[in-house]
Amino acid sequence: FFRSLSSAYPHGIPKMWRSKGKDGKSQGTLKVTIVGARALPAMDTNGYADPYVVLTWGGQKFNTTTKKKTLDPTWGEEFTISVPDASSHPPLDIAVWDWDRFNANDLIGSCQVAFGGLQHAVPHEQWYALTGPEAGDGEICVRCVVENISPTHGTAPPSPTPVEAPPSPAPVEAPPPPTEAELKSSVDAAAADADAAAASVSEDG
């Protein structure tokens, strides 16, 4: 049993150190899955590498298993990182190493994953280019999910903007009824028009 563990983790059994906020309480978690890597450079004389991944964040450290003799390893290993209460968070550091039996392990390349592009409970998977003298065209695929993070940290989905109803049209007031004087004036005018019309007909006859 211990021999198999040593073979799977030749660089040491994975360890985890939890970092807490000033009040001693964790605000949430970041679940990180190391999906795989591709186009890694050959680090050994046999034309392959024996890669493993080290994740570091806020004093917490995680190691994947080592994949032997491959340049396109697949891990699919998930790690849970404790995220303390803070107004901002540093990026997650990821390093890909080549395991050596007799010599010191060699760094293949590294990258960083920022929290800014992550949303609460929404998985985010992306290929990241590795940087470093030996990285070449190597890339690593990482999937992240943040959970139970306070909205003040900018990781919770934004609330929808309320839509205001259009203003109601101003009521149209009905014209006031005509006064008695206006009615009498209208009748007198109509009578005058009638008399004028009758006089015109008489003159024509």
CSV table of N, CA and C in Angstrom, one decimal, residues 89 91 113-119 153-155:
chain,number,residue,atom,x,y,z
A,89,HIS,N,-8.6,39.0,-3.9
A,89,HIS,CA,-7.8,37.8,-3.7
A,89,HIS,C,-6.7,37.7,-4.8
A,91,PRO,N,-4.1,35.8,-7.4
A,91,PRO,CA,-4.3,34.7,-8.4
A,91,PRO,C,-3.8,33.4,-7.8
A,113,VAL,N,-4.1,31.8,-12.5
A,113,VAL,CA,-5.5,31.9,-12.7
A,113,VAL,C,-6.1,33.0,-11.8
A,114,ALA,N,-6.6,34.1,-12.4
A,114,ALA,CA,-7.2,35.2,-11.6
A,114,ALA,C,-8.6,34.9,-11.2
A,115,PHE,N,-9.0,35.5,-10.1
A,115,PHE,CA,-10.4,35.3,-9.6
A,115,PHE,C,-11.4,36.2,-10.4
A,116,GLY,N,-10.9,37.3,-11.0
A,116,GLY,CA,-11.8,38.3,-11.6
A,116,GLY,C,-12.8,37.7,-12.6
A,117,GLY,N,-12.4,36.7,-13.4
A,117,GLY,CA,-13.3,36.2,-14.4
A,117,GLY,C,-14.2,35.1,-13.9
A,118,LEU,N,-14.3,34.9,-12.6
A,118,LEU,CA,-15.1,33.8,-12.1
A,118,LEU,C,-16.4,34.3,-11.6
A,119,GLN,N,-17.5,33.5,-11.8
A,119,GLN,CA,-18.8,33.9,-11.2
A,119,GLN,C,-19.2,32.8,-10.3
A,153,HIS,N,-17.4,40.5,-2.7
A,153,HIS,CA,-16.1,40.1,-3.3
A,153,HIS,C,-16.1,40.2,-4.8
A,154,GLY,N,-17.3,40.4,-5.4
A,154,GLY,CA,-17.3,40.6,-6.8
A,154,GLY,C,-17.4,39.2,-7.6
A,155,THR,N,-17.7,38.1,-6.9
A,155,THR,CA,-17.8,36.8,-7.5
A,155,THR,C,-19.2,36.3,-7.7
